[in-house]
């Protein structure tokens, strides 16, 4: 049993999950990965991605964690994972169902990295096995009704849940958040996600295979995280449907008392993948997205006497963003009473609500 230390004097992030902070502090935590697909395992072997890029690799890289088990209902994937772990001289137990897993081992951390349609069932099972922490892949669930069931179970069994909205942990986005006060009052925000995946149609709600929820959860989450705003009552324009009636484009407009103009745009007919946010302040600008982070501030113009222009600000952003390893470290720090959860369940449910308000206008 872990020895118990109550968190004291550490400010908590919003979210009931932080009420449980630190009650399971100890040196080494055991972990199980449920879902040994791309994010659970194989993205960790993508040579182009910043590593670690999967739960398996990120957990393995953390010295405070020992992976004791993995499960996947796909026998081949489970066996492939087993061989890989053995090649790294690890010998976790491997299961083809989570029922077997929870019947055999009791890890401190359970990572739920299954497909969206199984989030509810697998997350409830994980919570009911009473680990010290569940790390749940995004989006929380297929809709807020399911998400609220997860929340109710987490509360009933006193199991904190964090959601892997990875940009919250990424050094470039953290630098952007720190830089925000230097750009003055925020005049407008443009957040945009472009891909080839359909944005929305009702027939895809059953498995979440549409980008509004699949990737849109990241876009909404990072806008809320960076700006500290609640987004509600959008005006949705620019809706484009393809010949099958599937939504391929939209822009949602928001105005808050602090920021008068926030736009969230998505395209599902682009022949490329792009994710980015452009924040214009009265004294500077931040442009950040996949593969870039640019910080500008007002300086005396080199081009015109008596004018000011925007120039590159001297900001140090480490080459390695640590987006995955920082997430795992936050889990360890939380369990050790050193930090609150940076991405608690309630924050991810709030993202889902924003997406559902948009969805209501796309129907
Ligand atoms: N945070 C991120 O940036 C990021 C990136 C990719 C995927 N994801 C999310 O991770 C989740 C998984 O996506 P993926 O791309 O890895 O999918 P995937 O299909 O590659 O892997 C999912 C795995 O879960 C297994 N599985 C499904 N239901 C199961 C069950 N009930 N019990 C045991 N195993 C089960 C499947 O067999 C499969 O191997 C999705 O929710 C996705 O949105 C997040």
Short mmCIF file of C-alpha atoms and ligand atoms in Angstrom, two decimals:
data_model
loop_
_atom_site.label_atom_id
_atom_site.label_comp_id
_atom_site.label_asym_id
_atom_site.label_seq_id
_atom_site.Cartn_x
_atom_site.Cartn_y
_atom_site.Cartn_z
CA UNK A 1 0.00 0.00 0.00
CA UNK A 2 1.22 3.53 -0.73
CA UNK A 3 2.05 5.58 2.32
CA UNK A 4 -0.31 8.50 2.66
CA UNK A 5 0.59 12.18 2.56
CA UNK A 6 -2.10 14.86 2.27
CA UNK A 7 -1.35 17.76 0.00
CA UNK A 8 -0.80 20.99 1.90
CA UNK A 9 -0.53 24.55 0.69
CA UNK A 10 -0.33 23.71 -3.02
CA UNK A 11 -2.78 25.71 -5.12
CA UNK A 12 -5.18 23.45 -6.96
CA UNK A 13 -6.26 23.76 -10.61
CA UNK A 14 -9.99 24.02 -11.16
CA UNK A 15 -11.50 20.57 -11.02
CA UNK A 16 -12.69 18.23 -8.33
CA UNK A 17 -9.88 15.80 -9.24
CA UNK A 18 -7.37 18.02 -7.50
CA UNK A 19 -9.15 17.37 -4.19
CA UNK A 20 -7.35 14.02 -4.24
CA UNK A 21 -3.91 15.51 -4.83
CA UNK A 22 -1.05 13.80 -3.12
CA UNK A 23 -2.92 11.29 -1.05
CA UNK A 24 -0.90 8.47 -2.60
CA UNK A 25 2.62 9.89 -2.36
CA UNK A 26 5.54 7.46 -2.63
CA UNK A 27 8.68 6.90 -4.67
CA UNK A 28 7.74 4.50 -7.46
CA UNK A 29 4.29 4.12 -9.03
CA UNK A 30 3.04 1.11 -10.97
CA UNK A 31 1.19 1.65 -14.24
CA UNK A 32 -0.92 -0.25 -16.76
CA UNK A 33 -1.67 0.80 -20.33
CA UNK A 34 -5.10 -0.11 -21.71
CA UNK A 35 -5.17 0.22 -25.49
CA UNK A 36 -1.83 -0.58 -27.14
CA UNK A 37 -2.45 1.12 -30.47
CA UNK A 38 -0.95 4.33 -31.81
CA UNK A 39 -1.05 6.63 -28.81
CA UNK A 40 -0.77 3.75 -26.37
CA UNK A 41 2.33 2.35 -28.04
CA UNK A 42 3.31 2.63 -31.71
CA UNK A 43 3.62 6.43 -32.12
CA UNK A 44 6.57 5.98 -29.82
CA UNK A 45 8.40 4.56 -32.82
CA UNK A 46 7.60 7.37 -35.27
CA UNK A 47 11.03 8.74 -36.18
CA UNK A 48 9.61 12.14 -37.15
CA UNK A 49 7.79 12.82 -33.89
CA UNK A 50 9.35 14.34 -30.82
CA UNK A 51 9.78 11.41 -28.47
CA UNK A 52 8.42 10.12 -26.25
CA UNK A 53 5.21 10.17 -28.29
CA UNK A 54 3.21 7.34 -26.75
CA UNK A 55 2.09 6.39 -23.27
CA UNK A 56 4.31 3.32 -23.22
CA UNK A 57 7.45 5.28 -24.11
CA UNK A 58 6.63 8.21 -21.82
CA UNK A 59 5.87 5.97 -18.84
CA UNK A 60 9.01 3.92 -19.51
CA UNK A 61 11.11 7.06 -19.62
CA UNK A 62 9.94 8.21 -16.19
CA UNK A 63 12.09 6.84 -13.38
CA UNK A 64 9.25 7.08 -10.87
CA UNK A 65 7.08 4.69 -12.85
CA UNK A 66 7.15 1.00 -13.58
CA UNK A 67 4.81 -0.45 -16.22
CA UNK A 68 3.44 -3.67 -14.76
CA UNK A 69 0.74 -4.50 -17.30
CA UNK A 70 -0.83 -3.77 -20.67
CA UNK A 71 -4.07 -4.82 -22.31
CA UNK A 72 -5.53 -4.76 -25.79
CA UNK A 73 -8.44 -6.72 -27.21
CA UNK A 74 -6.44 -7.01 -30.44
CA UNK A 75 -4.24 -10.03 -29.78
CA UNK A 76 -1.63 -9.03 -32.38
CA UNK A 77 -1.20 -5.58 -30.90
CA UNK A 78 -0.95 -6.98 -27.39
CA UNK A 79 1.64 -9.54 -28.47
CA UNK A 80 3.65 -6.95 -30.40
CA UNK A 81 3.75 -4.79 -27.27
CA UNK A 82 4.83 -7.76 -25.18
CA UNK A 83 7.72 -8.50 -27.58
CA UNK A 84 8.77 -4.87 -27.53
CA UNK A 85 8.72 -4.72 -23.74
CA UNK A 86 10.75 -7.92 -23.57
CA UNK A 87 13.27 -6.44 -25.99
CA UNK A 88 13.68 -3.63 -23.43
CA UNK A 89 14.18 -6.21 -20.67
CA UNK A 90 10.81 -5.50 -19.07
CA UNK A 91 8.31 -8.17 -18.24
CA UNK A 92 4.88 -6.63 -17.70
CA UNK A 93 1.81 -8.86 -17.65
CA UNK A 94 -0.13 -8.76 -20.93
CA UNK A 95 -3.89 -9.25 -21.16
CA UNK A 96 -6.41 -9.47 -24.00
CA UNK A 97 -9.17 -7.96 -21.88
CA UNK A 98 -9.24 -5.43 -19.07
CA UNK A 99 -11.44 -7.75 -17.01
CA UNK A 100 -8.46 -10.11 -16.79
CA UNK A 101 -6.11 -7.21 -16.10
CA UNK A 102 -8.08 -5.80 -13.17
CA UNK A 103 -8.60 -9.31 -11.83
CA UNK A 104 -4.84 -9.90 -11.73
CA UNK A 105 -3.02 -6.63 -11.00
CA UNK A 106 -3.73 -3.40 -9.17
CA UNK A 107 -1.63 -0.61 -10.69
CA UNK A 108 -1.43 2.89 -9.19
CA UNK A 109 -1.94 4.49 -12.61
CA UNK A 110 -4.22 3.21 -15.36
CA UNK A 111 -3.86 4.80 -18.80
CA UNK A 112 -7.00 4.49 -20.92
CA UNK A 113 -5.91 4.85 -24.55
CA UNK A 114 -8.66 3.01 -26.40
CA UNK A 115 -10.77 4.30 -29.27
CA UNK A 116 -13.36 6.99 -28.48
CA UNK A 117 -16.32 4.61 -28.60
CA UNK A 118 -14.80 2.59 -25.74
CA UNK A 119 -13.79 5.53 -23.53
CA UNK A 120 -16.91 5.40 -21.37
CA UNK A 121 -16.86 1.64 -20.72
CA UNK A 122 -13.11 1.36 -20.28
CA UNK A 123 -12.80 4.47 -18.16
CA UNK A 124 -15.62 3.32 -15.85
CA UNK A 125 -13.94 -0.08 -15.48
CA UNK A 126 -10.61 1.59 -14.78
CA UNK A 127 -12.16 3.85 -12.13
CA UNK A 128 -13.98 0.94 -10.49
CA UNK A 129 -10.65 -0.89 -10.13
CA UNK A 130 -9.70 2.00 -7.80
CA UNK A 131 -6.26 3.05 -9.01
CA UNK A 132 -4.69 6.21 -7.57
CA UNK A 133 -5.02 7.98 -10.92
CA UNK A 134 -6.56 7.41 -14.35
CA UNK A 135 -4.91 9.05 -17.36
CA UNK A 136 -7.63 9.21 -20.01
CA UNK A 137 -7.02 9.95 -23.67
CA UNK A 138 -8.89 12.83 -25.23
CA UNK A 139 -11.72 13.47 -25.91
CA UNK A 140 -13.23 12.50 -22.55
CA UNK A 141 -16.03 10.58 -24.26
CA UNK A 142 -18.38 10.71 -27.22
CA UNK A 143 -20.54 13.41 -25.58
CA UNK A 144 -21.11 15.22 -22.30
CA UNK A 145 -23.76 12.76 -21.13
CA UNK A 146 -21.11 10.00 -21.21
CA UNK A 147 -18.52 12.34 -19.73
CA UNK A 148 -20.79 13.07 -16.78
CA UNK A 149 -21.06 9.34 -16.08
CA UNK A 150 -17.27 9.20 -15.91
CA UNK A 151 -17.28 12.21 -13.62
CA UNK A 152 -19.89 10.65 -11.33
CA UNK A 153 -17.91 7.40 -11.08
CA UNK A 154 -14.65 9.26 -10.44
CA UNK A 155 -16.34 11.08 -7.62
CA UNK A 156 -18.06 7.96 -6.20
CA UNK A 157 -14.82 5.94 -6.15
CA UNK A 158 -12.60 8.93 -5.26
CA UNK A 159 -10.38 8.33 -8.29
CA UNK A 160 -8.84 11.42 -9.92
CA UNK A 161 -8.84 11.50 -13.72
CA UNK A 162 -6.55 13.55 -15.93
CA UNK A 163 -7.06 13.95 -19.68
CA UNK A 164 -4.20 13.98 -22.16
CA UNK A 165 -4.67 17.39 -23.74
CA UNK A 166 -0.98 17.44 -24.45
CA UNK A 167 -0.43 21.09 -25.37
CA UNK A 168 -1.03 22.10 -21.75
CA UNK A 169 2.26 20.35 -20.98
CA UNK A 170 4.23 21.57 -23.97
CA UNK A 171 7.08 24.06 -23.36
CA UNK A 172 6.17 26.21 -26.40
CA UNK A 173 2.56 26.71 -25.29
CA UNK A 174 3.68 27.33 -21.71
CA UNK A 175 6.08 30.00 -23.05
CA UNK A 176 3.14 31.50 -24.98
CA UNK A 177 1.05 31.64 -21.85
CA UNK A 178 3.90 33.32 -19.96
CA UNK A 179 4.39 35.81 -22.80
CA UNK A 180 0.72 36.85 -22.95
CA UNK A 181 0.98 39.70 -20.40
CA UNK A 182 3.63 41.28 -22.65
CA UNK A 183 1.30 41.67 -25.62
CA UNK A 184 -1.07 44.03 -23.83
CA UNK A 185 -4.82 43.81 -24.20
CA UNK A 186 -5.94 41.01 -26.45
CA UNK A 187 -7.74 42.39 -29.47
CA UNK A 188 -8.54 39.18 -31.30
CA UNK A 189 -7.79 35.46 -31.42
CA UNK A 190 -7.89 33.15 -34.44
CA UNK A 191 -7.62 29.44 -33.77
CA UNK A 192 -7.65 27.10 -36.74
CA UNK A 193 -7.49 23.40 -37.45
CA UNK A 194 -7.28 22.14 -41.02
CA UNK A 195 -7.26 18.52 -42.09
CA UNK A 196 -8.87 16.12 -44.52
CA UNK A 197 -11.11 14.52 -41.89
CA UNK A 198 -14.85 15.36 -42.08
CA UNK A 199 -15.77 18.01 -39.50
CA UNK A 200 -19.20 16.70 -38.58
CA UNK A 201 -22.19 14.61 -39.62
CA UNK A 202 -24.62 12.87 -37.24
CA UNK A 203 -23.80 9.36 -38.50
CA UNK A 204 -20.26 9.66 -37.10
CA UNK A 205 -21.37 10.49 -33.57
CA UNK A 206 -21.48 6.80 -32.63
CA UNK A 207 -17.70 6.41 -32.80
CA UNK A 208 -16.45 10.00 -32.67
CA UNK A 209 -14.72 9.74 -36.04
CA UNK A 210 -15.16 13.40 -36.98
CA UNK A 211 -12.67 16.16 -36.45
CA UNK A 212 -14.92 18.53 -34.48
CA UNK A 213 -14.50 16.22 -31.51
CA UNK A 214 -11.43 14.17 -32.52
CA UNK A 215 -9.00 17.07 -32.97
CA UNK A 216 -11.30 19.99 -32.14
CA UNK A 217 -11.02 19.05 -28.47
CA UNK A 218 -7.30 19.99 -28.62
CA UNK A 219 -8.07 23.33 -30.30
CA UNK A 220 -10.77 24.38 -27.84
CA UNK A 221 -8.74 23.12 -24.89
CA UNK A 222 -5.63 25.10 -25.72
CA UNK A 223 -7.60 28.29 -26.42
CA UNK A 224 -9.28 27.97 -23.02
CA UNK A 225 -5.97 27.09 -21.33
CA UNK A 226 -3.96 29.92 -22.91
CA UNK A 227 -6.53 32.66 -22.53
CA UNK A 228 -8.36 31.56 -19.41
CA UNK A 229 -11.71 32.26 -21.05
CA UNK A 230 -14.97 30.39 -21.06
CA UNK A 231 -16.42 30.03 -24.53
CA UNK A 232 -20.18 29.95 -24.85
CA UNK A 233 -23.05 30.96 -27.12
CA UNK A 234 -21.12 30.95 -30.41
CA UNK A 235 -22.28 32.51 -33.63
CA UNK A 236 -21.40 29.92 -36.24
CA UNK A 237 -20.77 31.05 -39.82
CA UNK A 238 -19.07 29.75 -42.95
CA UNK A 239 -20.70 26.32 -42.76
CA UNK A 240 -19.81 24.37 -45.89
CA UNK A 241 -21.31 20.94 -46.57
CA UNK A 242 -20.08 18.54 -49.24
CA UNK A 243 -22.37 16.77 -51.70
CA UNK A 244 -23.20 14.15 -49.03
CA UNK A 245 -24.27 16.82 -46.55
CA UNK A 246 -21.19 16.36 -44.39
CA UNK A 247 -19.91 19.54 -42.75
CA UNK A 248 -16.42 20.37 -44.07
CA UNK A 249 -15.95 23.93 -42.81
CA UNK A 250 -17.22 26.29 -40.11
CA UNK A 251 -16.13 29.24 -38.04
CA UNK A 252 -17.45 29.81 -34.52
CA UNK A 253 -17.30 33.39 -33.23
CA UNK A 254 -17.18 34.33 -29.56
CA UNK A 255 -17.02 37.58 -27.63
CA UNK A 256 -16.10 37.74 -23.96
CA UNK A 257 -15.93 40.79 -21.69
CA UNK A 258 -12.10 40.71 -21.94
CA UNK A 259 -11.62 39.54 -25.53
CA UNK A 260 -14.11 40.93 -28.03
CA UNK A 261 -13.24 38.69 -30.97
CA UNK A 262 -12.38 34.99 -30.75
CA UNK A 263 -12.72 32.73 -33.78
CA UNK A 264 -12.46 28.97 -33.89
CA UNK A 265 -12.32 27.64 -37.47
CA UNK A 266 -12.12 24.12 -38.74
CA UNK A 267 -11.66 22.67 -42.20
CA UNK A 268 -12.16 19.08 -43.16
CA UNK A 269 -11.28 19.38 -46.82
CA UNK A 270 -7.67 20.44 -46.64
CA UNK A 271 -5.01 18.27 -48.21
CA UNK A 272 -2.70 18.97 -45.27
CA UNK A 273 -2.80 19.00 -41.47
CA UNK A 274 -2.39 22.30 -39.71
CA UNK A 275 -3.13 23.47 -36.17
CA UNK A 276 -2.47 26.98 -34.97
CA UNK A 277 -3.48 30.00 -32.95
CA UNK A 278 -2.84 33.66 -33.68
CA UNK A 279 -3.28 36.07 -30.77
CA UNK A 280 -3.14 39.79 -31.51
CA UNK A 281 -2.53 42.13 -28.57
CA UNK A 282 -2.22 45.90 -28.34
CA UNK A 283 1.54 45.56 -27.72
CA UNK A 284 2.47 42.37 -29.57
CA UNK A 285 1.41 39.12 -31.11
CA UNK A 286 1.79 35.36 -30.62
CA UNK A 287 1.54 32.87 -33.48
CA UNK A 288 1.85 29.29 -32.30
CA UNK A 289 0.94 25.96 -33.81
CA UNK A 290 2.26 22.61 -34.94
CA UNK A 291 5.92 23.20 -35.78
CA UNK A 292 6.16 26.90 -35.01
CA UNK A 293 6.08 29.40 -32.13
CA UNK A 294 6.60 33.08 -32.90
CA UNK A 295 6.56 35.86 -30.35
CA UNK A 296 6.43 39.51 -31.37
CA UNK A 297 6.54 42.70 -29.36
CA UNK A 298 6.25 46.41 -30.09
CA UNK A 299 9.54 48.23 -30.69
CA UNK A 300 10.56 51.53 -32.21
CA UNK A 301 10.26 51.04 -35.95
CA UNK A 302 13.36 50.60 -38.09
CA UNK A 303 11.33 51.56 -41.13
CA UNK A 304 9.51 54.75 -40.12
CA UNK A 305 10.53 57.61 -37.82
CA UNK A 306 8.05 58.11 -35.00
CA UNK A 307 6.36 54.74 -35.49
CA UNK A 308 6.39 51.44 -33.66
CA UNK A 309 6.52 48.02 -35.36
CA UNK A 310 6.36 44.43 -34.20
CA UNK A 311 9.74 42.70 -33.83
CA UNK A 312 10.76 39.22 -32.80
CA UNK A 313 10.85 39.01 -29.03
CA UNK A 314 13.77 37.25 -27.38
CA UNK A 315 12.04 34.20 -26.01
CA UNK A 316 13.79 30.95 -25.26
CA UNK A 317 11.68 27.96 -26.21
CA UNK A 318 13.48 24.66 -25.74
CA UNK A 319 13.71 22.58 -28.93
CA UNK A 320 12.16 19.68 -27.11
CA UNK A 321 8.71 20.65 -25.90
CA UNK A 322 8.36 17.67 -23.55
CA UNK A 323 4.64 17.52 -24.31
CA UNK A 324 4.28 13.86 -23.36
CA UNK A 325 6.94 13.42 -20.70
CA UNK A 326 5.72 16.54 -18.87
CA UNK A 327 2.21 15.08 -18.82
CA UNK A 328 3.50 11.90 -17.18
CA UNK A 329 5.65 13.92 -14.79
CA UNK A 330 2.56 15.91 -13.80
CA UNK A 331 0.88 12.60 -12.91
CA UNK A 332 3.86 11.67 -10.71
CA UNK A 333 3.99 15.12 -9.12
CA UNK A 334 0.28 14.99 -8.42
CA UNK A 335 0.53 11.59 -6.76
CA UNK A 336 3.50 12.84 -4.75
CA UNK A 337 1.65 15.98 -3.59
CA UNK A 338 4.04 18.24 -5.48
CA UNK A 339 1.59 19.70 -7.99
CA UNK A 340 -2.06 19.84 -8.92
CA UNK A 341 -3.27 18.19 -12.13
CA UNK A 342 -2.70 20.51 -15.07
CA UNK A 343 -5.40 18.84 -17.17
CA UNK A 344 -8.12 17.62 -14.82
CA UNK A 345 -11.29 15.92 -16.01
CA UNK A 346 -13.53 18.95 -15.42
CA UNK A 347 -11.47 21.07 -17.80
CA UNK A 348 -11.84 18.47 -20.55
CA UNK A 349 -15.58 18.22 -19.91
CA UNK A 350 -15.79 22.01 -20.32
CA UNK A 351 -14.09 21.57 -23.73
CA UNK A 352 -16.68 19.00 -24.70
CA UNK A 353 -19.48 21.43 -23.80
CA UNK A 354 -17.98 24.07 -26.10
CA UNK A 355 -17.82 21.53 -28.94
CA UNK A 356 -21.41 20.44 -28.34
CA UNK A 357 -22.65 24.02 -28.56
CA UNK A 358 -20.97 24.30 -31.95
CA UNK A 359 -22.31 20.90 -33.00
CA UNK A 360 -25.87 21.98 -32.20
CA UNK A 361 -25.53 24.67 -34.85
CA UNK A 362 -24.03 22.32 -37.44
CA UNK A 363 -26.95 19.87 -37.25
N1 LIG B 1 -3.48 13.05 -27.31
C1 LIG B 1 -3.27 12.90 -28.62
O1 LIG B 1 -2.67 13.74 -29.27
C2 LIG B 1 -3.80 11.68 -29.32
C3 LIG B 1 -3.21 11.20 -30.48
C4 LIG B 1 -3.74 10.05 -31.07
C5 LIG B 1 -4.86 9.45 -30.51
N2 LIG B 1 -5.43 9.98 -29.39
C6 LIG B 1 -6.63 9.37 -28.77
O2 LIG B 1 -6.25 8.11 -28.23
C7 LIG B 1 -7.30 7.18 -28.39
C8 LIG B 1 -6.78 5.99 -29.19
O3 LIG B 1 -6.39 6.43 -30.45
P1 LIG B 1 -5.32 5.64 -31.33
O4 LIG B 1 -5.01 6.51 -32.47
O5 LIG B 1 -4.22 5.17 -30.48
O6 LIG B 1 -6.22 4.42 -31.81
P2 LIG B 1 -5.74 2.96 -32.22
O7 LIG B 1 -6.90 2.35 -32.93
O8 LIG B 1 -4.42 3.00 -32.89
O9 LIG B 1 -5.54 2.22 -30.81
C9 LIG B 1 -6.58 1.94 -29.93
C10 LIG B 1 -6.33 0.55 -29.36
O10 LIG B 1 -7.31 0.30 -28.36
C11 LIG B 1 -7.70 -1.06 -28.48
N3 LIG B 1 -9.01 -1.21 -27.85
C12 LIG B 1 -10.18 -0.67 -28.25
N4 LIG B 1 -11.15 -0.99 -27.38
C13 LIG B 1 -10.57 -1.74 -26.41
C14 LIG B 1 -11.05 -2.36 -25.23
N5 LIG B 1 -12.32 -2.24 -24.87
N6 LIG B 1 -10.18 -3.05 -24.47
C15 LIG B 1 -8.88 -3.17 -24.84
N7 LIG B 1 -8.37 -2.61 -25.94
C16 LIG B 1 -9.20 -1.88 -26.71
C17 LIG B 1 -7.70 -1.34 -29.97
O11 LIG B 1 -7.62 -2.72 -30.25
C18 LIG B 1 -6.47 -0.58 -30.41
O12 LIG B 1 -5.29 -1.36 -30.41
C19 LIG B 1 -8.44 7.93 -29.07
O13 LIG B 1 -9.29 8.41 -28.09
C20 LIG B 1 -7.73 9.09 -29.76
O14 LIG B 1 -8.55 10.21 -29.93
C21 LIG B 1 -4.90 11.05 -28.79
#
